[in-house]
mmCIF file of C-alpha atoms in Angstrom:
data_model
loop_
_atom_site.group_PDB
_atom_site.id
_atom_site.type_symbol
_atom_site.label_atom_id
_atom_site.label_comp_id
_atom_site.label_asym_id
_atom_site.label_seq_id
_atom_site.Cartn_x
_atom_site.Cartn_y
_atom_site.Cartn_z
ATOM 1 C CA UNK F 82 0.000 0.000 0.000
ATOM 2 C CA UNK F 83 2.869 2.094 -0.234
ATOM 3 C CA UNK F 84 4.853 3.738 -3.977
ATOM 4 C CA UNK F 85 8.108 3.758 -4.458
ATOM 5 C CA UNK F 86 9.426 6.712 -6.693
ATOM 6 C CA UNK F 87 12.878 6.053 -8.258
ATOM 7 C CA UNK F 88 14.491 8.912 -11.045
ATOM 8 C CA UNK F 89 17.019 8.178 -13.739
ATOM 9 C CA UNK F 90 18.127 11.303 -15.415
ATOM 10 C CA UNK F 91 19.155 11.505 -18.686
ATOM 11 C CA UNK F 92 20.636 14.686 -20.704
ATOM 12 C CA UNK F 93 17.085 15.792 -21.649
ATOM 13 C CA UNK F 94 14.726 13.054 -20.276
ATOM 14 C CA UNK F 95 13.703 12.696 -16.569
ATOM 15 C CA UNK F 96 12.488 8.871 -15.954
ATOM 16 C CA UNK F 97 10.061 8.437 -13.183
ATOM 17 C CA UNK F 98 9.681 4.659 -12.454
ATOM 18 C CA UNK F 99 6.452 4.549 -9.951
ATOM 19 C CA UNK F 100 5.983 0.702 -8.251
ATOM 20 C CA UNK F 101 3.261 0.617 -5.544
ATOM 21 C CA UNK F 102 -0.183 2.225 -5.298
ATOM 22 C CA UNK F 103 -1.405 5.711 -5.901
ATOM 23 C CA UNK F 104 -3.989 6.928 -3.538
ATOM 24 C CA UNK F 105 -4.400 9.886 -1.503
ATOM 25 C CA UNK F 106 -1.708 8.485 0.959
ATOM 26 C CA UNK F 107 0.770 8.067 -1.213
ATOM 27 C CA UNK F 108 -0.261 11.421 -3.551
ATOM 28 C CA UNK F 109 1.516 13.966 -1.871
ATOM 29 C CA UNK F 110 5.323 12.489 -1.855
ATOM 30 C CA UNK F 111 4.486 11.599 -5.647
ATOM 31 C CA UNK F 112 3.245 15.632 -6.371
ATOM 32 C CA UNK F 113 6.373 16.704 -4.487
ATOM 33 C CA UNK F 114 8.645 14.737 -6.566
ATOM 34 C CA UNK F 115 6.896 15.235 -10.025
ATOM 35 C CA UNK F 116 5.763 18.967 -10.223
ATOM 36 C CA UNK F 117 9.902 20.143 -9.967
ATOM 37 C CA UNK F 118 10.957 17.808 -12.521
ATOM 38 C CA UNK F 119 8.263 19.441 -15.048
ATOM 39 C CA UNK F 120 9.173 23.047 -14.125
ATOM 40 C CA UNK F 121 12.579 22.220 -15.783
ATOM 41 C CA UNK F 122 12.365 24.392 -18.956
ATOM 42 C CA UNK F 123 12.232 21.722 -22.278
ATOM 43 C CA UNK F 124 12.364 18.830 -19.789
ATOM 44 C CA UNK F 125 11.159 15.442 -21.157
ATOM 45 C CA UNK F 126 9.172 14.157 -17.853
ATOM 46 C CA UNK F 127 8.409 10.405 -18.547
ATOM 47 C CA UNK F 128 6.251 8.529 -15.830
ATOM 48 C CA UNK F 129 6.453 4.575 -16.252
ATOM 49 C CA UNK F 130 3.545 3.223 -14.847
ATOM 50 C CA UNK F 131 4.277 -0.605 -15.335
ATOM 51 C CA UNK F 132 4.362 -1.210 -11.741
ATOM 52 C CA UNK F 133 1.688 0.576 -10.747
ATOM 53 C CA UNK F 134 -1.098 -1.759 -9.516
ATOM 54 C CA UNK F 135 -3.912 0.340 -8.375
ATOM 55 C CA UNK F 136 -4.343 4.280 -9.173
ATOM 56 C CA UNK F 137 -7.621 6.617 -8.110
ATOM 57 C CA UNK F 138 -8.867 9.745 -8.662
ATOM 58 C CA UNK F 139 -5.914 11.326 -6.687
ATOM 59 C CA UNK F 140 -3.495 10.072 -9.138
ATOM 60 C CA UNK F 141 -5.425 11.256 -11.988
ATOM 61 C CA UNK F 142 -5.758 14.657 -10.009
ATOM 62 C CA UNK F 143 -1.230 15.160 -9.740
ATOM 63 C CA UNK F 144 -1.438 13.760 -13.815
ATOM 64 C CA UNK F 145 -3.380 16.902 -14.716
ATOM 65 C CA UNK F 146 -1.324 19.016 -12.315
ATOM 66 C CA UNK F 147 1.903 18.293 -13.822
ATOM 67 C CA UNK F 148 0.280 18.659 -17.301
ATOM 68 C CA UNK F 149 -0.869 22.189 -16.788
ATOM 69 C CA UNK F 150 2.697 22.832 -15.216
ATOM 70 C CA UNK F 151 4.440 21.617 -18.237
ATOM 71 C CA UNK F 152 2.362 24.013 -20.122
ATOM 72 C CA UNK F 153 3.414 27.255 -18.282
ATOM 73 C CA UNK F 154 6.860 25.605 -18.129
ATOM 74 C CA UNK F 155 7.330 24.514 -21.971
ATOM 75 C CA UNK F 156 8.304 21.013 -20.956
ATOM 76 C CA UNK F 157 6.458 17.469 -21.781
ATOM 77 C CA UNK F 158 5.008 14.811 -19.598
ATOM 78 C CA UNK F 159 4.683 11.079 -20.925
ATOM 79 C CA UNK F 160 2.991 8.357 -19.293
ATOM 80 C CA UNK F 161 4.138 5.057 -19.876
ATOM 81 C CA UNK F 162 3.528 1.011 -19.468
ATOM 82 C CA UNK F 163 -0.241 1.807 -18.189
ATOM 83 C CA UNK F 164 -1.710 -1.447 -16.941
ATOM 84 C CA UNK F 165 -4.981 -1.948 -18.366
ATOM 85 C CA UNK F 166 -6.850 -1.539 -14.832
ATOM 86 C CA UNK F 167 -5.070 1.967 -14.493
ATOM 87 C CA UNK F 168 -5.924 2.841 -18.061
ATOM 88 C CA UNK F 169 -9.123 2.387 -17.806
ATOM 89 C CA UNK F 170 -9.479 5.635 -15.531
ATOM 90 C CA UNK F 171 -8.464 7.680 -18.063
ATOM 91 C CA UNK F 172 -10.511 6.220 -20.911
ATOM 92 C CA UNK F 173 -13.854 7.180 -18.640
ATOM 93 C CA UNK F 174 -12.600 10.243 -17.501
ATOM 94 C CA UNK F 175 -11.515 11.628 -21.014
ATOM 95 C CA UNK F 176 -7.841 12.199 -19.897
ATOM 96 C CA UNK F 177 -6.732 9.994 -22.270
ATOM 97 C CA UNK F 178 -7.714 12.265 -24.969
ATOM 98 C CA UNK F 179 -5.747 14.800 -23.607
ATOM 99 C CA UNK F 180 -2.863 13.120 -22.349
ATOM 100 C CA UNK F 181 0.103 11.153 -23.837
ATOM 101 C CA UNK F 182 0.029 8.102 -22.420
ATOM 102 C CA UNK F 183 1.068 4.574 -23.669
ATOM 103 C CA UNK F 184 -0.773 1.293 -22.332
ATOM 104 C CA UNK F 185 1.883 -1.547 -21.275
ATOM 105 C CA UNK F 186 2.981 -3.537 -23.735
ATOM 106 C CA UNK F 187 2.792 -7.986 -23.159
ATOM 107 C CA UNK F 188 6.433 -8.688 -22.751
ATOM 108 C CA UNK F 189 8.080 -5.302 -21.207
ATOM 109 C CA UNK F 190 8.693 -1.685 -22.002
ATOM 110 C CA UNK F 191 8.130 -0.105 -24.970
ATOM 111 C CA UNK Y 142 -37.628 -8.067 4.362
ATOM 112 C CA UNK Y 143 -34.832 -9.851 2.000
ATOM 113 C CA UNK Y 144 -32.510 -10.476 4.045
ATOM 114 C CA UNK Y 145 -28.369 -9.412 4.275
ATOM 115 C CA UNK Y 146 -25.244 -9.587 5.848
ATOM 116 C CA UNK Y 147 -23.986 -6.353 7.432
ATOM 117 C CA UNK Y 148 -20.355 -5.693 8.112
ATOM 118 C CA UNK Y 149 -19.321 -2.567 9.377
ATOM 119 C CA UNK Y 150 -15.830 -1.007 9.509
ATOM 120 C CA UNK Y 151 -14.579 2.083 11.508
ATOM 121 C CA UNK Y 152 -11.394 3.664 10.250
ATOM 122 C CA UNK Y 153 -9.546 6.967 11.395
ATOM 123 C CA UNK Y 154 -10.443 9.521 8.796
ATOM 124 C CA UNK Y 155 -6.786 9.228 7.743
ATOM 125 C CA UNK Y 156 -5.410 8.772 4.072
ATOM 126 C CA UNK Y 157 -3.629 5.752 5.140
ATOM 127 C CA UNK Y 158 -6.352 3.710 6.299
ATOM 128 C CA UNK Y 159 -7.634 3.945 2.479
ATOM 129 C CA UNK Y 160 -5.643 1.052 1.437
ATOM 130 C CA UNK Y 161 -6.562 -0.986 4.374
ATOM 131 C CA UNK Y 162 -10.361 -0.367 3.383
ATOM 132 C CA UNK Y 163 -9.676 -1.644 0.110
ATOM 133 C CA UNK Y 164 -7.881 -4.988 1.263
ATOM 134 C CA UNK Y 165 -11.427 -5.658 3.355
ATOM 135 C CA UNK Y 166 -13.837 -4.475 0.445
ATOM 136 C CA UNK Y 167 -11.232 -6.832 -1.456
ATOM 137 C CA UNK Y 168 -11.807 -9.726 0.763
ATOM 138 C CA UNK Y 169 -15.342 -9.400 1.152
ATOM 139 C CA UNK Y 170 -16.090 -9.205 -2.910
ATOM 140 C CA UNK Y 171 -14.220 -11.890 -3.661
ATOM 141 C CA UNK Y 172 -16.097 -14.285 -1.094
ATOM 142 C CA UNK Y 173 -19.583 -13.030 -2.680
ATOM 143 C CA UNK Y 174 -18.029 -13.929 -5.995
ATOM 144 C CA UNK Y 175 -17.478 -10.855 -8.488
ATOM 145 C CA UNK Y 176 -15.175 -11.347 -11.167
ATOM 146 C CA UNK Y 177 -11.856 -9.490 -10.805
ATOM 147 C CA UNK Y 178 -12.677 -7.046 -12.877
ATOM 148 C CA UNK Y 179 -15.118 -6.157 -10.289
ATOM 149 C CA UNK Y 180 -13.387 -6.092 -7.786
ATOM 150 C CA UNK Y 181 -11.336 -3.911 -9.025
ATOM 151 C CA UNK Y 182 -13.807 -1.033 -9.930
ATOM 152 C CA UNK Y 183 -15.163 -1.689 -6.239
ATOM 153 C CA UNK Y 184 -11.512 -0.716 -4.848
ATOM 154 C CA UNK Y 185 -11.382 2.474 -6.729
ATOM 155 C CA UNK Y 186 -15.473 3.392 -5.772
ATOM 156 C CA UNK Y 187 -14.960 2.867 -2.122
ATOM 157 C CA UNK Y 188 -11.247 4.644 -2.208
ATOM 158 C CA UNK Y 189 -13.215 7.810 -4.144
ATOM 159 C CA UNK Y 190 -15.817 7.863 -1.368
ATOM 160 C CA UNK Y 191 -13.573 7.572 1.717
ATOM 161 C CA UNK Y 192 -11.150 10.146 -0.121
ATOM 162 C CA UNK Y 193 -13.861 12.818 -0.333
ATOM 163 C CA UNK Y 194 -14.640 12.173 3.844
ATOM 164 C CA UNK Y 195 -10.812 12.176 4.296
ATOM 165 C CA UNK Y 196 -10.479 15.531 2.197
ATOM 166 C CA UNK Y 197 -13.471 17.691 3.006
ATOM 167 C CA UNK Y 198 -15.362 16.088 6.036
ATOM 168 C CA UNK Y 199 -12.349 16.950 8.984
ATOM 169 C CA UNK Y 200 -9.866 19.396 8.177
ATOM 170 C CA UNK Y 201 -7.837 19.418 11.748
ATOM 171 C CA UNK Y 202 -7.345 15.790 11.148
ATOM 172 C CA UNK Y 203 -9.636 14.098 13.425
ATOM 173 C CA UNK Y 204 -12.797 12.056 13.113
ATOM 174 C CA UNK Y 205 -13.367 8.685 12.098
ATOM 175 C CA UNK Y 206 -15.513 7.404 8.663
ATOM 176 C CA UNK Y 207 -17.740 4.717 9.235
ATOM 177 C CA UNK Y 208 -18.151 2.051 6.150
ATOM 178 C CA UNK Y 209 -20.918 -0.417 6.033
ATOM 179 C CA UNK Y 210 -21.227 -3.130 3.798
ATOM 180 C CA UNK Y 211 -24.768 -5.114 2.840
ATOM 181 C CA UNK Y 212 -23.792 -8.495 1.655
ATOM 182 C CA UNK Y 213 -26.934 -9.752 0.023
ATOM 183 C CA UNK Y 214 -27.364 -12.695 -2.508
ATOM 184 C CA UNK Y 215 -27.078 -10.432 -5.790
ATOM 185 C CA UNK Y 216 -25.256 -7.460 -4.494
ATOM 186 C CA UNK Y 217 -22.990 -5.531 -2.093
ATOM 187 C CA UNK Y 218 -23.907 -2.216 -0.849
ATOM 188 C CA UNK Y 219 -21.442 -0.159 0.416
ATOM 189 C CA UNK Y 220 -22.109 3.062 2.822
ATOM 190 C CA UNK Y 221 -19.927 5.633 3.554
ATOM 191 C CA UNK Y 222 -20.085 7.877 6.576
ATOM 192 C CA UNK Y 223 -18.275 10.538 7.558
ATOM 193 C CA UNK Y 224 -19.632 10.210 11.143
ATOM 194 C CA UNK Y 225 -17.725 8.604 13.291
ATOM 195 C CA UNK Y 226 -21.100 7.167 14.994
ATOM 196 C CA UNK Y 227 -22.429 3.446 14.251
ATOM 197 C CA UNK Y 228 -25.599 3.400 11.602
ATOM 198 C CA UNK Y 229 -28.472 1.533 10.960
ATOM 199 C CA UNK Y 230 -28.701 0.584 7.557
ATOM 200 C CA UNK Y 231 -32.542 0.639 6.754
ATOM 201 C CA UNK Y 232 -32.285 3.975 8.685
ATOM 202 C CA UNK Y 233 -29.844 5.797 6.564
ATOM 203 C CA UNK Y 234 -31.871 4.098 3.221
ATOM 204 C CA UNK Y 235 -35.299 5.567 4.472
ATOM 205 C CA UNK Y 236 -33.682 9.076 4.593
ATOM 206 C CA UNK Y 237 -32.403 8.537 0.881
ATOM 207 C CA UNK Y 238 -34.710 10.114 -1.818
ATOM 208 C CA UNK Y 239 -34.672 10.970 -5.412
ATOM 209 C CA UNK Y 240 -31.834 13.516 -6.873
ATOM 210 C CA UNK Y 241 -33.030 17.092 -6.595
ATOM 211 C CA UNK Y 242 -31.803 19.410 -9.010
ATOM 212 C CA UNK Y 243 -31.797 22.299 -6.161
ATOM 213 C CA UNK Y 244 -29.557 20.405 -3.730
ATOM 214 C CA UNK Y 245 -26.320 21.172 -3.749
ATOM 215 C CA UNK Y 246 -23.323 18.033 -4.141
ATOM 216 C CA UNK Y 247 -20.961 20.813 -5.497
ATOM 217 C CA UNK Y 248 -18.665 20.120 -2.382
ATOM 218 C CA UNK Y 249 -18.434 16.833 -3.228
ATOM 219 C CA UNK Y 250 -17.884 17.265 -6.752
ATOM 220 C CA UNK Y 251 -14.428 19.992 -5.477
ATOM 221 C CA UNK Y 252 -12.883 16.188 -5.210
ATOM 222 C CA UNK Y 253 -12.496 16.480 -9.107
ATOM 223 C CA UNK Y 254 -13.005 13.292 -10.746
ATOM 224 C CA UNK Y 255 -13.881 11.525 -7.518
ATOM 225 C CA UNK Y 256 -17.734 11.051 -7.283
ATOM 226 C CA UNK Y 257 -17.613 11.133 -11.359
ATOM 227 C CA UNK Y 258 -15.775 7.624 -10.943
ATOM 228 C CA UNK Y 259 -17.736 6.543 -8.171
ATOM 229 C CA UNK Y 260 -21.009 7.179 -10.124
ATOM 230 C CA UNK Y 261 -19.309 5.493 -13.618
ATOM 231 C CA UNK Y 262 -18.235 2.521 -11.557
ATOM 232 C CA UNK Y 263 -20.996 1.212 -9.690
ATOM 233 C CA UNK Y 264 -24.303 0.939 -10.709
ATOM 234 C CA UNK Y 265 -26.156 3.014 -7.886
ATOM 235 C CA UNK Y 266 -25.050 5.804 -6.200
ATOM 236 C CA UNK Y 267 -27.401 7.769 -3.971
ATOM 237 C CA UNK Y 268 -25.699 10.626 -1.389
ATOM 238 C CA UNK Y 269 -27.199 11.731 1.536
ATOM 239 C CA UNK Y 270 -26.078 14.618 3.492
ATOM 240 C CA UNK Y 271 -28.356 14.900 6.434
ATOM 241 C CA UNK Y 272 -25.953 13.929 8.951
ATOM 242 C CA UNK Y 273 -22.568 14.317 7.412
ATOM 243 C CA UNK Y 274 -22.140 13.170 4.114
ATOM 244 C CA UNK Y 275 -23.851 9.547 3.381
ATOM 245 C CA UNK Y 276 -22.388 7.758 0.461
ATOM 246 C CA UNK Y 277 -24.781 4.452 -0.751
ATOM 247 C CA UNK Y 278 -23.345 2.615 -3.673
ATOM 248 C CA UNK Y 279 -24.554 -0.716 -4.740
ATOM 249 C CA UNK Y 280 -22.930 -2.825 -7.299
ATOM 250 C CA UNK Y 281 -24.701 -6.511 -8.770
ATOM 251 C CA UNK Y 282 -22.922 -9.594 -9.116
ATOM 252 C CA UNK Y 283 -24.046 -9.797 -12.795
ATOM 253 C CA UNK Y 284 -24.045 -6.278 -14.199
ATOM 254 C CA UNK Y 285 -25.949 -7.414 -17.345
ATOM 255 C CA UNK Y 286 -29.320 -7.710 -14.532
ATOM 256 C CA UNK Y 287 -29.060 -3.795 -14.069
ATOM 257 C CA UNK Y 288 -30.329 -1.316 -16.526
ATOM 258 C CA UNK Y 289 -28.313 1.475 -17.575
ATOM 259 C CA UNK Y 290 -30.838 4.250 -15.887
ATOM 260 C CA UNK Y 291 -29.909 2.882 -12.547
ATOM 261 C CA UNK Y 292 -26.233 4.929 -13.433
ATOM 262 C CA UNK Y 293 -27.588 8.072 -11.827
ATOM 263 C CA UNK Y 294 -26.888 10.291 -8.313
ATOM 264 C CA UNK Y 295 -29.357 11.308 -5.596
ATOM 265 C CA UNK Y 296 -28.725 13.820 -3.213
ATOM 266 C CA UNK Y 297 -31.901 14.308 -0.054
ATOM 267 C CA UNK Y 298 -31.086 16.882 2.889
#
């Protein structure tokens, strides 16, 4: 019931590997890490979701914060390895339309 | 009077009982038999509702939410209370009434994409706020039984 956050930096690419479960417990430590990274000017912020086993509302909520904050900060967020569960949030809710993100692919990462 | 099982579960009104909630709702879905699938949505409806209580219902931190569940042959319904007092669940369902278009659930709805969920997941949601915030959300075994108009929201005060 717990997410662990882990970042690999690259020269123009933050990597945000989630594992765990996003809910409002574990929201605010994954806001604080995320919002920074997409205030970076250009920065590439990709979020890989493949070991994320359960997401709410709350998760959905920081995904649309760090959107509008890569707007105002001319940087790009990416979501990636969606489980299907997970994905399914965002098809109902529409974010999908307005999101990048990338279901998980049978067999690994993209 | 069909008749039900009724489990009831007091929690903290603290984000971090969330998860434990949804290890019981879980549990107690899986014995009744819904698919996975299911039990999934369930996780997320009850998470939304307790998330809203946690959110809005105490702001210094304190308080309890009260979740019942009604374990009957074809269904679970699932209350959420945001007082920390024990309910009676024919008591709470007599004091739930039609959606009225003056009434108010804009507080509810400040939890963004919360009660949208809730109400897209299950296939009855009725809210009553006459003591706190009620939330009533019933879900079938066998979704193909329930028409689509029973998708809808009531709010009584």
């Amino acid at each position: 019931m717990n997410l662990t956050i882990k970042i690999t930096d690259e020269p123009t690419k933050s990597i945000v590997h989630l594992s765990g479960e996003i809910d409002a417990y574990t929201a605010p430590n994954l806001k604080e890490t995320l919002i920074p990274l997409t205030q970076q000017k250009s920065r590439i912020v990709e979020v890989d979701l493949e070991k994320v086993s359960y997401m709410d509302s709350t998760g959905l909520g920081i995904f649309i914060s760090a959107l509008k904050s890569t707007k105002e900060h001319d940087s790009k967020l990416i979501l990636v390895n969606i489980q299907e569960r997970v994905l399914r949030l965002f098809k109902i809710t529409g974010l999908d339309e307005i999101m990048n993100v990338n279901a998980a692919i049978r067999g690994g990462s993209e | 009077m069909e008749k039900f099982d009724f489990i009831e579960l007091k929690v903290p009104a603290k984000a971090e009982y969330i998860g434990v909630v949804r290890l019981s709702i879980s549990g107690i879905a899986n014995r009744m038999g819904f698919s996975y699938e299911d039990i999934e949505d369930l996780k997320v409806a009850i998470s939304e509702a307790i998330t809203n209580t946690v959110n809005h219902a105490y702001h210094d931190g304190e308080g309890e939410v009260t979740i019942g569940f009604g374990v009957y042959n074809d269904r679970l319904e699932i209350m959420v209370a945001d007082r920390g007092g024990s309910f009676s669940l024919n008591e709470i369902k007599d004091n739930i009434g039609p959606y009225n278009e003056t009434e108010s659930i804009e507080d509810l709805r400040e939890g963004g994409f919360g009660l949208f969920l809730i109400n897209a997941l299950m296939d009855k949601v009725q809210i009553n706020n006459s003591y706190g915030v009620i939330v009533l959300m019933t879900k079938y075994i066998d979704e193909t039984e329930v028409g689509f108009d029973d998708d809808q929201i009531s709010t009584t005060q």
